[in-house]
Coordinates of C-alpha atoms in Angstrom, one line a residue:
X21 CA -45.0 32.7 27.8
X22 CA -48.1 34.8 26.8
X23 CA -47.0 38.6 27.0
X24 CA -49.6 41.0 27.4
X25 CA -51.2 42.3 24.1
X26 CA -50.4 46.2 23.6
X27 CA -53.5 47.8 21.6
X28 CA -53.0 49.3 18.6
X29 CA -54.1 52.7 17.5
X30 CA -54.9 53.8 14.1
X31 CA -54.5 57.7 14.9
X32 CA -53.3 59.7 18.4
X33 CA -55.0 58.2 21.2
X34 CA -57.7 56.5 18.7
X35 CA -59.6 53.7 20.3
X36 CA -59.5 50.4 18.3
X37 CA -61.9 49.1 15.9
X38 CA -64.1 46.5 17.2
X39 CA -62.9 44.2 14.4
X40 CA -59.1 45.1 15.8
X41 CA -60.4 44.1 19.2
X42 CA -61.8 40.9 18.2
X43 CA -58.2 39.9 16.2
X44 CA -56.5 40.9 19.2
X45 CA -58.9 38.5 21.3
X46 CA -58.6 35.8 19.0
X47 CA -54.7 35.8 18.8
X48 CA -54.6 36.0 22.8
X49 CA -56.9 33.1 22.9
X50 CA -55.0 31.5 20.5
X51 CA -52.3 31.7 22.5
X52 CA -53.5 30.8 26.0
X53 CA -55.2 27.7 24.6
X54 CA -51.4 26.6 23.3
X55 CA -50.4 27.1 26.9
X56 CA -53.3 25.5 28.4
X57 CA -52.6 22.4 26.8
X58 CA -48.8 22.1 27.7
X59 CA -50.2 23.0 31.2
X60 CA -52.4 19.3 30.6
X61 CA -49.3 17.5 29.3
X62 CA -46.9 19.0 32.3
X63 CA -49.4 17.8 34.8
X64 CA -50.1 14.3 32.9
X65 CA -46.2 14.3 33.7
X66 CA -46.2 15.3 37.2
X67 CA -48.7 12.3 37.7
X68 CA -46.7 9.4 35.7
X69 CA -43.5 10.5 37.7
X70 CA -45.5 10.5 41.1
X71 CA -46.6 6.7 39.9
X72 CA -42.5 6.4 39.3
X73 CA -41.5 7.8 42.5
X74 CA -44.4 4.8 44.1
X75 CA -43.0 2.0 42.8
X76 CA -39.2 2.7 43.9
X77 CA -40.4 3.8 47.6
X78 CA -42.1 0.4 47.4
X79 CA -38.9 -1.3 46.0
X80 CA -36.6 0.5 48.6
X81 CA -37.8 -0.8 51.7
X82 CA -37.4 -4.5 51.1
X83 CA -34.2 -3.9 50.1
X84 CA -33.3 -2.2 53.0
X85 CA -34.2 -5.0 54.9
X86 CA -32.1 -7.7 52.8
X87 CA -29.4 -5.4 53.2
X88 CA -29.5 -5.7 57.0
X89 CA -30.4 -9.2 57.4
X90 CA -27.4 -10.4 54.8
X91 CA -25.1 -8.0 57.0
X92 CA -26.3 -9.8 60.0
X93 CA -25.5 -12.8 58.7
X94 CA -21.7 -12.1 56.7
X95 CA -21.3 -10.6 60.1
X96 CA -22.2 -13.9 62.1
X97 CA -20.2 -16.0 59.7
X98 CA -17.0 -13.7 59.8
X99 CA -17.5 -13.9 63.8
X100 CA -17.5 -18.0 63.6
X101 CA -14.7 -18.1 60.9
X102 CA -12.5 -16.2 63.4
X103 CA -13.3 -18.2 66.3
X104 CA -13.0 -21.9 64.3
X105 CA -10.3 -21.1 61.6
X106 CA -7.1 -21.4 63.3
X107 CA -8.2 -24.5 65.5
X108 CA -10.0 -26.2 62.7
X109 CA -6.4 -26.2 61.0
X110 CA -4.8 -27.1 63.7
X111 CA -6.9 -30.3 64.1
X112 CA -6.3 -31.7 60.7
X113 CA -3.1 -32.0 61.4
X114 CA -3.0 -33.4 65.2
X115 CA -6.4 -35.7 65.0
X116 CA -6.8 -36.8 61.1
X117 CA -6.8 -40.5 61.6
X118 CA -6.5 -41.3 57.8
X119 CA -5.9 -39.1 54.5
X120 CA -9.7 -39.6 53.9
X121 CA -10.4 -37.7 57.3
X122 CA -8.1 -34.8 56.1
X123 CA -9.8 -34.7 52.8
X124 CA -13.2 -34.6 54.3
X125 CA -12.1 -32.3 56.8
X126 CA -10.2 -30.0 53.7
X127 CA -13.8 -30.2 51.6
X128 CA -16.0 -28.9 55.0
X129 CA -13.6 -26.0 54.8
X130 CA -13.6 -24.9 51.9
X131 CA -17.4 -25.4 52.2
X132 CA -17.6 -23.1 54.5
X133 CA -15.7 -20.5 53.0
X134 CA -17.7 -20.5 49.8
X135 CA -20.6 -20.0 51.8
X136 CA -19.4 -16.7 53.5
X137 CA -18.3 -15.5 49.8
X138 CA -21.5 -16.1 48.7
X139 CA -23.0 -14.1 51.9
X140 CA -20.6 -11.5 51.0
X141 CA -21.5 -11.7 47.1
X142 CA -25.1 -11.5 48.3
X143 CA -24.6 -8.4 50.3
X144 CA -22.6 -6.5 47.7
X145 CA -25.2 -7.2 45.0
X146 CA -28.1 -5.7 47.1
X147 CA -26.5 -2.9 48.6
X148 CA -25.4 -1.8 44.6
X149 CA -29.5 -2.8 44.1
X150 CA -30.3 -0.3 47.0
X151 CA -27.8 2.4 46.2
X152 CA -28.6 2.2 42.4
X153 CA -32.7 2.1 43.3
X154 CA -32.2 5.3 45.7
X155 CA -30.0 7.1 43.4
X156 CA -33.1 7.0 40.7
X157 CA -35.4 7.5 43.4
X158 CA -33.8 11.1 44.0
X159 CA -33.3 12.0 40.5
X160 CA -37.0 11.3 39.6
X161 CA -38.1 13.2 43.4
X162 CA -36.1 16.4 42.3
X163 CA -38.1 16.5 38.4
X164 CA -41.1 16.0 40.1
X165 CA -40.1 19.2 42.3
X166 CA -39.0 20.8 39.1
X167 CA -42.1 19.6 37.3
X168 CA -44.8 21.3 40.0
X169 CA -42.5 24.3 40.1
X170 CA -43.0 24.5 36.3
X171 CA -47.2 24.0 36.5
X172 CA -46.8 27.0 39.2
X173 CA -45.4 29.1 37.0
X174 CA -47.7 28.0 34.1
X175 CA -50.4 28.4 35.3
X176 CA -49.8 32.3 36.9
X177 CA -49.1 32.7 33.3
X178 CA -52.6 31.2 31.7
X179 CA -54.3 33.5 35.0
X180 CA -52.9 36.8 34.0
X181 CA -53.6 35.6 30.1
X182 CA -57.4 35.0 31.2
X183 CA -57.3 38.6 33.1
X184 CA -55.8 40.4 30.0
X185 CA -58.6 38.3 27.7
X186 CA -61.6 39.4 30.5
X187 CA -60.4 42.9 29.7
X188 CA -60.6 43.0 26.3
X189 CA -63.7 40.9 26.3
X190 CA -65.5 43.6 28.3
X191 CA -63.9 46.6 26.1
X192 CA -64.8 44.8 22.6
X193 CA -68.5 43.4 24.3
X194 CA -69.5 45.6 27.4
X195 CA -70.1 43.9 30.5
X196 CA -70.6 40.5 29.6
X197 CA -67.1 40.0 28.1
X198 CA -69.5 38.5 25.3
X199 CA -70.5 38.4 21.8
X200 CA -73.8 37.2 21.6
X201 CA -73.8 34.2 19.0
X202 CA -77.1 32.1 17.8
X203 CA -75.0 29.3 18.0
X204 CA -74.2 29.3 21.7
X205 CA -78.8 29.9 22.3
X206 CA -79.2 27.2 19.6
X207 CA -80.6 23.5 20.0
X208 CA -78.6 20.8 20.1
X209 CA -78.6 18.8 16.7
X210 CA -80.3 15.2 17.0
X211 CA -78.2 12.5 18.0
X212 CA -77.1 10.5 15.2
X213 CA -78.1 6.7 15.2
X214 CA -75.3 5.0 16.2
X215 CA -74.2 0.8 17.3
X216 CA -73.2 0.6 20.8
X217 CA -71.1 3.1 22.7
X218 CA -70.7 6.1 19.7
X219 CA -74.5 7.1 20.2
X220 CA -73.5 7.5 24.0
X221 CA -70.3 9.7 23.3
X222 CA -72.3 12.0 20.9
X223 CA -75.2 12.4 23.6
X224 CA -73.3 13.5 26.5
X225 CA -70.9 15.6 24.1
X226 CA -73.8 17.5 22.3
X227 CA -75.9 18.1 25.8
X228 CA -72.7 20.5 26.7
X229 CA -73.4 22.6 24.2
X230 CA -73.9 25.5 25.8
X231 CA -71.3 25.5 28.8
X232 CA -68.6 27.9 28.9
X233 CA -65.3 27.1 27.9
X234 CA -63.3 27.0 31.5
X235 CA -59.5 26.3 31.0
X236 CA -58.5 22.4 32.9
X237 CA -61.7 22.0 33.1
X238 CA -63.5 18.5 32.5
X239 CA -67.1 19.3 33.6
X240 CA -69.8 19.6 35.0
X241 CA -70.0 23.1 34.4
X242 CA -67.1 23.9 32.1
X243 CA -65.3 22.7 29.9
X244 CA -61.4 23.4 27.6
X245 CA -61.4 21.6 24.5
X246 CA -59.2 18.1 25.1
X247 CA -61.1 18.5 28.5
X248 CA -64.6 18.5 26.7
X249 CA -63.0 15.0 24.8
X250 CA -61.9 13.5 27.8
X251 CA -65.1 13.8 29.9
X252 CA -67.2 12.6 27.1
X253 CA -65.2 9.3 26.2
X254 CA -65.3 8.6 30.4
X255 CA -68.4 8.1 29.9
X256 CA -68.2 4.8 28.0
X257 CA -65.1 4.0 30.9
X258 CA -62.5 5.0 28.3
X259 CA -59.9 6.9 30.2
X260 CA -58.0 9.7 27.9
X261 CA -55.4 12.3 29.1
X262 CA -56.6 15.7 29.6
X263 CA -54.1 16.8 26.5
X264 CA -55.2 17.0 22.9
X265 CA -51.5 16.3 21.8
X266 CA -51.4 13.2 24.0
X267 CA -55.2 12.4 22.6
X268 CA -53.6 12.9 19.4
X269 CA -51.4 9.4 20.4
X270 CA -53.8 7.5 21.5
X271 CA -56.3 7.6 18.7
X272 CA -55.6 5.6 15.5
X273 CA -54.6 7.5 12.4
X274 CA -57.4 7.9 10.0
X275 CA -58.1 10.1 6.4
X276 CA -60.9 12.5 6.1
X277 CA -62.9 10.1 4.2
X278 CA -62.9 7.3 6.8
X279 CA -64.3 9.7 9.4
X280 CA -67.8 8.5 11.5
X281 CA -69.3 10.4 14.0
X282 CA -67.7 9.9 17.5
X283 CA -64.4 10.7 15.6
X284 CA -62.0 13.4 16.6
X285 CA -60.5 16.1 14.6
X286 CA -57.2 17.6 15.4
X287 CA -56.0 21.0 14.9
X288 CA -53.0 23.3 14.5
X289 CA -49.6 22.2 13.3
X290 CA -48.4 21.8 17.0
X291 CA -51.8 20.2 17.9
X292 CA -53.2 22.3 20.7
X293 CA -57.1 21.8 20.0
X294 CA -59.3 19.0 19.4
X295 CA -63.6 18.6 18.5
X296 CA -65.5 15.4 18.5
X297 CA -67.0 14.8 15.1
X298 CA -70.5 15.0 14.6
X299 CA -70.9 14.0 10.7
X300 CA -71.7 16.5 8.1
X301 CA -68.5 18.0 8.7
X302 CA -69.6 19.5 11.8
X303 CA -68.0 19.0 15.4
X304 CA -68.4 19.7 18.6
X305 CA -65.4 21.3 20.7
X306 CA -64.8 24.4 23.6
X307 CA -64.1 26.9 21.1
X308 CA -61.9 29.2 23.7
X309 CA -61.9 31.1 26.6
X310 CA -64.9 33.7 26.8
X311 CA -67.0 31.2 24.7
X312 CA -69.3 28.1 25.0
X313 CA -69.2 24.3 23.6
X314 CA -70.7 24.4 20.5
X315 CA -71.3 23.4 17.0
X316 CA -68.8 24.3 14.4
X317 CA -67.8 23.1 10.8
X318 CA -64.8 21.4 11.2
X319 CA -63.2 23.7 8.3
X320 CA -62.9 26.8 10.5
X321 CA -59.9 26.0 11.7
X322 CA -56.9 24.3 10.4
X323 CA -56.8 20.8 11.0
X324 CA -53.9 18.5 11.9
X325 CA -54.9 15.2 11.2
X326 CA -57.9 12.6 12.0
X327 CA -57.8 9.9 14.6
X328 CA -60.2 7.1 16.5
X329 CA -60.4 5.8 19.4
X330 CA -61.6 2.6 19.7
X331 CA -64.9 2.2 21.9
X332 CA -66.0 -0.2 24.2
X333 CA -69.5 -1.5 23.0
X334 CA -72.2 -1.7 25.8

């Protein structure tokens, strides 16, 4: 939970520094983009437990059905048991002819018998199938409940972070809630000559530069940081979750040394932001909110680990 930031004065009634403001900013922002990204992995959730909740609705209903059909049919068989039993007995003692006759007669029997346990084994065994199916069915209905009440109250909380950050944006920067940075008017670097799909990732990340940093967003117009990462690699039809801790997962492990550009660059202990590497130990990323994608070196914040993902080639 992101509490809102009380403002520090030096003397009575002083107004802060501008330096004091921008620590203040950075810390909230540091903040928000912590929640922001439990916000992704909530809703990356919410969506395998909706594919969850599919699968058993699609199970149940067959089920059901086998359920009444093998009812029908125990039902039938117990009806013509009734009916036959006790005149069936009867008759192997009055008609047999011969002690084969009462041994065949004996076998049909017990024929029938097994095959209204088995009916009745049958039944049992689906209906535990059913209950056991609906049971998880339930359960995994009420988290996803749980887990979209949780994303509400998440995201009021990133809402009232980004009002408290406009506020101190336009107090630190005037009306544009801005500092005005050469980076943010600069040119994109060139595109560095890559085989097959890296060249294409680095193209579509580096012509974002530019775009403001917009929390869950994945483009066109703006961009968070594992959202930046996730729209760029779509581009070459490789699907990543909108959650630098779960991109974190799915790349492959690498050192510093083994970095190429197309690479990403992980950052913070508990992993809440992610940049695309560019080489040079420069990256792209969405800073934070109030700023634009842009070109940083990699150094200027403190990185987690390395990791690839492996690219489709053209």
């Amino acid at each position: 939970m992101i509490a809102s930031t009380v403002l520090m004065s030096g003397a009575a009634h002083a107004e802060p520094s501008s330096a004091e403001l921008d620590r203040q900013i950075r810390a909230k922002s540091d903040q928000l983009e912590v929640v922001v990204e439990k916000y992704h992995e909530l809703r990356d959730d919410l969506k395998t437990t909706a594919a969850q909740t599919g699968v058993l609705q699609r199970q149940i209903e067959p089920l059901k059905e086998q359920i009444t059909s093998r009812r029908g049919a125990v039902g039938r068989l117990a009806a013509a048991g009734y009916r036959s039993s006790r005149s069936m007995s009867l008759s192997l003692l009055l008609d047999a002819g011969t002690t084969r006759d009462i041994v065949d007669r004996l076998l049909l029997m017990k024929a029938y018998t097994q095959h209204q346990q088995r009916e009745i084994e049958e039944l049992a065994l689906t209906s535990e199938r059913y209950a056991t199916a609906r049971r998880t069915l339930d359960a995994l209905l009420e988290q996803q409940k749980n887990q979209q009440r949780q994303l509400g109250r998440q995201r009021t909380t990133i809402e009232s972070a980004i009002t408290d950050l406009k506020k101190l944006r336009v107090k630190a920067y005037g009306p544009t809630g801005r500092t005005a940075r050469t980076e943010d008017r600069a040119k994109p670097p060139p595109v560095p000559r890559l085989a097959g799909a890296g060249e294409k990732v680095l193209k579509f990340a580096l012509a974002q530069i530019g775009k403001d940093y917009k929390w869950a967003g994945e483009g066109p117009g703006g961009f968070d940081c594992s959202g930046l990462v996730a729209a760029t690699f779509r581009t070459i039809g490789i699907q990543l979750p909108h959650s630098s801790g779960r991109q974190q997962q799915r790349a492959r492990t690498i050192s510093r040394g083994q970095l190429v550009p197309g690479d990403l660059i992980f950052f913070y202990r508990d992993v809440h932001h992610v940049g695309i590497y560019l080489g040079g130990d420069k990256m792209v990323h969405a800073p934070q909110y109030g700023e634009r994608v842009r070109v940083d070196p990699i150094d200027s914040l403190p990185i987690n680990s390395f990791g690839r993902v492996v690219l489709s080639t053209p």
